């Protein structure tokens, strides 16, 4: 009898432990040992224009439009990757924002990048891998914070940004000159960053000489393609429109086709950095996307 009782108690405890394991201990999330674990979408600025036709020549002339400006913090089993760094944190201190491009665009900083990282318990020096779609000021505004990271950059973008005449490409070295001595991986094409296919840089020149896009395989959401400024908003994507201020229109059109092919092949979702309606519909940090 006593033995039976002991046995029943043992069985009960084992069953209870299993339930506790299932509820609290089981790996409820994606595999933490490999691939991309999660992505934090950060608000890295907002902007507005009085005339959107600068981005869609001949279309919607004189009509205003608001843009989002996103940064993407990607936690991979092998490191912490920051893609884009938004407008300079200094702009967040200006109540009316900053007018740029001969009055074409007003930039705002709603929250500093530094404070958003801090909220997640992340210091700029914790970022191990760094990349930008391109070197315009609304993407490299806080680049100088991340000198500890390895920078992935297309050779063509490097030559333009760190060469003799960055202003010719509308680049401002004050935002990124501290990266000159960073560890760099210079690319001439596509690159699988971690070697497991989970985060892949695609060369998509045109907007600037070495513009690049990023495919991220999220564990639950599936693959997303971060298009940077290869396209600026959905209507331009659907109509293959290239903005007036652009390095090479033919390259831009070819890059859009390349992105379309990747989307089809990978069954990926396109996330357009400056498309505010799309960005507003996504969860922002401190929430994360798996
Ligand atoms: Zn931009």
Coordinates of C-alpha atoms and ligand atoms in Angstrom, one line a residue:
X1 CA 0.0 0.0 0.0
X2 CA 2.7 2.4 1.1
X3 CA 4.7 1.5 -2.0
X4 CA 1.7 2.1 -4.2
X5 CA 1.1 5.5 -2.6
X6 CA 4.8 6.4 -3.2
X7 CA 4.5 5.3 -6.8
X8 CA 1.3 7.4 -7.4
X9 CA 3.0 10.4 -5.8
X10 CA 6.0 10.0 -8.0
X11 CA 3.8 9.7 -11.1
X12 CA 1.9 12.8 -10.0
X13 CA 5.1 14.8 -9.5
X14 CA 6.5 13.8 -12.8
X15 CA 3.2 14.8 -14.6
X16 CA 3.2 18.1 -12.7
X17 CA 6.8 18.8 -13.7
X18 CA 5.9 18.0 -17.3
X19 CA 3.1 20.6 -17.2
X20 CA 5.4 23.2 -15.6
X21 CA 8.0 22.5 -18.3
X22 CA 5.5 22.8 -21.1
X23 CA 4.1 26.1 -19.7
X24 CA 7.3 27.8 -18.6
X25 CA 10.4 25.9 -19.6
X26 CA 9.7 24.7 -23.1
X27 CA 11.2 26.6 -26.0
X28 CA 8.1 28.7 -26.8
X29 CA 10.1 31.0 -29.1
X30 CA 12.1 30.4 -32.1
X31 CA 15.4 28.4 -31.9
X32 CA 17.7 30.7 -30.0
X33 CA 20.9 28.8 -31.1
X34 CA 20.8 29.6 -34.8
X35 CA 19.5 32.1 -37.3
X36 CA 17.6 35.3 -36.7
X37 CA 15.8 35.4 -33.4
X38 CA 14.0 38.7 -33.6
X39 CA 13.9 42.2 -35.2
X40 CA 13.2 45.5 -33.5
X41 CA 11.8 48.2 -35.7
X42 CA 13.0 51.6 -34.5
X43 CA 11.5 55.0 -35.3
X44 CA 14.6 56.8 -36.6
X45 CA 12.9 59.9 -37.7
X46 CA 10.0 61.3 -39.7
X47 CA 9.8 63.8 -42.5
X48 CA 7.4 65.7 -44.6
X49 CA 7.4 67.4 -48.0
X50 CA 5.1 70.0 -49.5
X51 CA 5.6 68.5 -53.0
X52 CA 5.9 64.7 -53.3
X53 CA 6.5 64.9 -57.0
X54 CA 10.2 65.2 -56.3
X55 CA 9.9 61.5 -55.7
X56 CA 7.4 60.8 -58.4
X57 CA 8.3 63.1 -61.3
X58 CA 5.1 64.5 -63.0
X59 CA 2.8 62.8 -60.6
X60 CA 1.0 64.4 -57.6
X61 CA 2.6 67.7 -58.3
X62 CA 2.3 70.1 -55.3
X63 CA 0.8 67.4 -53.0
X64 CA 2.3 66.9 -49.5
X65 CA 3.4 63.6 -48.1
X66 CA 4.8 62.3 -44.9
X67 CA 7.6 59.8 -44.7
X68 CA 8.8 57.3 -42.0
X69 CA 12.5 56.7 -41.4
X70 CA 13.2 53.3 -39.9
X71 CA 16.2 51.5 -38.4
X72 CA 16.2 47.8 -37.9
X73 CA 17.9 46.0 -35.1
X74 CA 18.3 42.3 -35.8
X75 CA 19.3 39.8 -33.1
X76 CA 21.0 36.8 -34.7
X77 CA 22.5 33.9 -32.8
X78 CA 26.0 35.1 -33.9
X79 CA 25.6 38.8 -33.3
X80 CA 23.6 42.0 -33.1
X81 CA 23.1 43.8 -36.5
X82 CA 22.0 47.4 -37.0
X83 CA 20.7 48.2 -40.4
X84 CA 20.3 52.0 -41.0
X85 CA 20.9 54.7 -38.4
X86 CA 18.2 57.3 -39.3
X87 CA 18.4 61.0 -38.9
X88 CA 20.9 62.5 -36.5
X89 CA 19.8 62.3 -32.8
X90 CA 20.6 66.1 -32.6
X91 CA 17.5 66.7 -34.7
X92 CA 15.2 65.3 -31.9
X93 CA 16.2 68.4 -29.9
X94 CA 14.8 70.8 -32.5
X95 CA 11.1 71.5 -32.0
X96 CA 10.5 72.4 -35.6
X97 CA 12.8 69.8 -37.1
X98 CA 15.4 70.6 -39.7
X99 CA 14.8 71.8 -43.3
X100 CA 17.0 70.1 -45.8
X101 CA 17.5 69.9 -49.6
X102 CA 16.8 73.5 -50.4
X103 CA 13.5 73.4 -48.5
X104 CA 12.2 70.2 -50.1
X105 CA 12.1 68.2 -46.9
X106 CA 11.6 68.8 -43.2
X107 CA 13.2 66.2 -40.9
X108 CA 12.0 65.4 -37.4
X109 CA 13.5 63.2 -34.7
X110 CA 10.7 61.8 -32.5
X111 CA 13.0 59.7 -30.3
X112 CA 16.7 59.4 -30.3
X113 CA 18.2 56.2 -31.6
X114 CA 20.5 56.1 -28.5
X115 CA 17.5 56.3 -26.1
X116 CA 15.6 53.5 -28.0
X117 CA 18.7 51.2 -27.8
X118 CA 19.1 52.1 -24.1
X119 CA 15.4 51.1 -23.5
X120 CA 16.3 47.7 -24.8
X121 CA 19.4 47.5 -22.6
X122 CA 21.7 47.8 -25.6
X123 CA 24.8 50.1 -25.8
X124 CA 26.1 51.3 -29.2
X125 CA 29.2 49.2 -28.6
X126 CA 27.1 46.0 -28.3
X127 CA 26.3 46.3 -32.1
X128 CA 28.7 43.9 -33.9
X129 CA 27.5 44.2 -37.5
X130 CA 26.6 47.5 -39.1
X131 CA 25.1 48.3 -42.5
X132 CA 23.3 51.1 -44.3
X133 CA 21.2 50.9 -47.5
X134 CA 23.2 54.0 -48.5
X135 CA 25.0 57.0 -47.2
X136 CA 22.4 59.8 -47.4
X137 CA 22.0 61.8 -44.1
X138 CA 18.6 60.3 -43.2
X139 CA 20.3 56.8 -43.1
X140 CA 23.7 57.5 -41.6
X141 CA 22.7 60.3 -39.2
X142 CA 24.0 58.4 -36.2
X143 CA 26.7 56.3 -37.9
X144 CA 29.5 57.7 -35.7
X145 CA 28.0 55.9 -32.6
X146 CA 28.9 52.5 -34.0
X147 CA 32.6 52.4 -34.5
X148 CA 32.9 49.1 -32.6
X149 CA 30.9 47.2 -35.3
X150 CA 32.1 45.7 -38.5
X151 CA 30.7 47.8 -41.4
X152 CA 29.4 46.0 -44.5
X153 CA 29.6 48.4 -47.5
X154 CA 29.6 48.2 -51.2
X155 CA 33.0 49.3 -52.7
X156 CA 31.1 51.8 -54.9
X157 CA 29.5 53.4 -51.9
X158 CA 32.8 53.4 -50.1
X159 CA 34.5 55.2 -53.0
X160 CA 31.7 57.8 -53.1
X161 CA 31.4 58.3 -49.3
X162 CA 35.1 58.2 -48.3
X163 CA 36.5 59.5 -51.6
X164 CA 37.6 63.0 -52.6
X165 CA 34.1 64.5 -53.3
X166 CA 31.3 63.1 -51.1
X167 CA 29.2 66.2 -51.6
X168 CA 28.9 65.3 -55.3
X169 CA 26.8 62.4 -54.1
X170 CA 24.9 64.4 -51.5
X171 CA 26.8 62.7 -48.7
X172 CA 27.9 64.6 -45.6
X173 CA 31.0 63.0 -44.0
X174 CA 30.3 64.7 -40.7
X175 CA 27.7 62.0 -40.0
X176 CA 30.0 59.0 -40.6
X177 CA 33.7 60.1 -40.7
X178 CA 34.5 58.2 -37.5
X179 CA 33.8 54.9 -39.4
X180 CA 36.8 55.5 -41.6
X181 CA 39.0 53.4 -39.3
X182 CA 36.3 50.7 -38.6
X183 CA 36.7 47.1 -39.5
X184 CA 35.0 46.9 -43.0
X185 CA 33.9 44.3 -45.3
X186 CA 33.8 45.9 -48.7
X187 CA 31.5 44.2 -51.2
X188 CA 31.1 44.1 -54.9
X189 CA 27.7 42.4 -55.0
X190 CA 25.6 40.2 -52.7
X191 CA 26.7 38.7 -49.4
X192 CA 25.3 36.2 -46.9
X193 CA 26.4 37.9 -43.7
X194 CA 26.3 35.0 -41.2
X195 CA 26.8 32.2 -43.8
X196 CA 23.5 30.5 -43.0
X197 CA 21.2 32.4 -45.5
X198 CA 19.3 34.1 -42.7
X199 CA 20.6 37.7 -43.5
X200 CA 21.6 38.5 -47.0
X201 CA 22.8 41.8 -48.5
X202 CA 21.7 42.4 -52.1
X203 CA 23.5 45.0 -54.2
X204 CA 20.8 47.3 -55.6
X205 CA 22.6 50.4 -57.0
X206 CA 20.9 53.3 -58.6
X207 CA 19.7 55.6 -55.9
X208 CA 23.4 55.9 -54.9
X209 CA 26.4 54.2 -56.5
X210 CA 26.5 51.4 -53.9
X211 CA 23.0 51.2 -52.6
X212 CA 22.1 47.8 -51.0
X213 CA 19.0 46.0 -49.7
X214 CA 18.7 43.4 -47.0
X215 CA 16.8 40.1 -46.8
X216 CA 16.0 39.0 -43.3
X217 CA 14.5 35.5 -42.6
X218 CA 12.4 36.0 -39.5
X219 CA 11.6 32.8 -37.6
X220 CA 7.8 33.3 -37.5
X221 CA 7.0 36.2 -39.9
X222 CA 9.1 34.7 -42.7
X223 CA 11.5 36.5 -45.1
X224 CA 11.3 40.3 -45.3
X225 CA 13.2 42.4 -47.8
X226 CA 14.3 45.9 -46.5
X227 CA 14.5 48.0 -49.7
X228 CA 16.1 51.1 -48.2
X229 CA 15.6 53.8 -50.8
X230 CA 15.6 51.6 -53.9
X231 CA 12.0 52.7 -53.7
X232 CA 10.4 55.3 -51.5
X233 CA 6.7 54.3 -51.1
X234 CA 4.2 51.7 -52.4
X235 CA 2.8 53.7 -55.3
X236 CA 6.3 54.3 -56.7
X237 CA 7.0 50.6 -56.3
X238 CA 3.8 49.6 -58.2
X239 CA 4.6 52.1 -61.0
X240 CA 8.4 51.7 -61.0
X241 CA 9.0 55.4 -60.5
X242 CA 12.4 56.8 -59.8
X243 CA 12.9 60.1 -57.9
X244 CA 14.3 63.2 -59.5
X245 CA 17.3 63.3 -57.1
X246 CA 18.9 59.9 -58.0
X247 CA 22.3 58.7 -59.1
X248 CA 21.4 56.5 -62.0
X249 CA 17.9 55.8 -63.3
X250 CA 18.7 52.8 -65.4
X251 CA 20.5 51.1 -62.4
X252 CA 17.5 52.0 -60.2
X253 CA 15.0 50.3 -62.6
X254 CA 17.2 47.2 -62.9
X255 CA 17.5 47.1 -59.1
X256 CA 13.7 47.3 -58.7
X257 CA 13.4 44.3 -61.0
X258 CA 16.1 42.5 -59.0
X259 CA 14.1 43.1 -55.8
X260 CA 10.9 41.9 -57.5
X261 CA 12.6 38.7 -58.5
X262 CA 13.9 38.1 -55.0
X263 CA 10.4 38.7 -53.5
X264 CA 8.9 36.1 -55.9
X265 CA 11.7 33.6 -55.4
X266 CA 11.8 33.9 -51.6
X267 CA 8.0 34.5 -51.1
X268 CA 9.3 37.6 -49.1
X269 CA 7.5 40.7 -48.0
X270 CA 8.8 44.1 -49.1
X271 CA 9.3 46.6 -46.2
X272 CA 9.8 50.1 -47.7
X273 CA 11.8 52.3 -45.3
X274 CA 10.0 55.6 -46.0
X275 CA 6.5 54.3 -46.6
X276 CA 4.8 55.7 -43.6
X277 CA 1.4 53.9 -43.9
X278 CA 3.2 50.6 -44.1
X279 CA 5.7 51.4 -41.3
X280 CA 2.8 52.7 -39.0
X281 CA 1.2 49.3 -39.3
X282 CA 4.2 47.4 -37.9
X283 CA 5.1 46.8 -34.2
X284 CA 7.8 49.2 -33.0
X285 CA 10.4 48.8 -30.3
X286 CA 10.3 47.9 -27.4
X287 CA 8.0 45.4 -29.0
X288 CA 9.7 43.0 -31.4
X289 CA 8.9 41.0 -34.5
X290 CA 9.8 37.3 -34.7
Ligands
LIG1 ZN1 16.1 58.0 -47.4

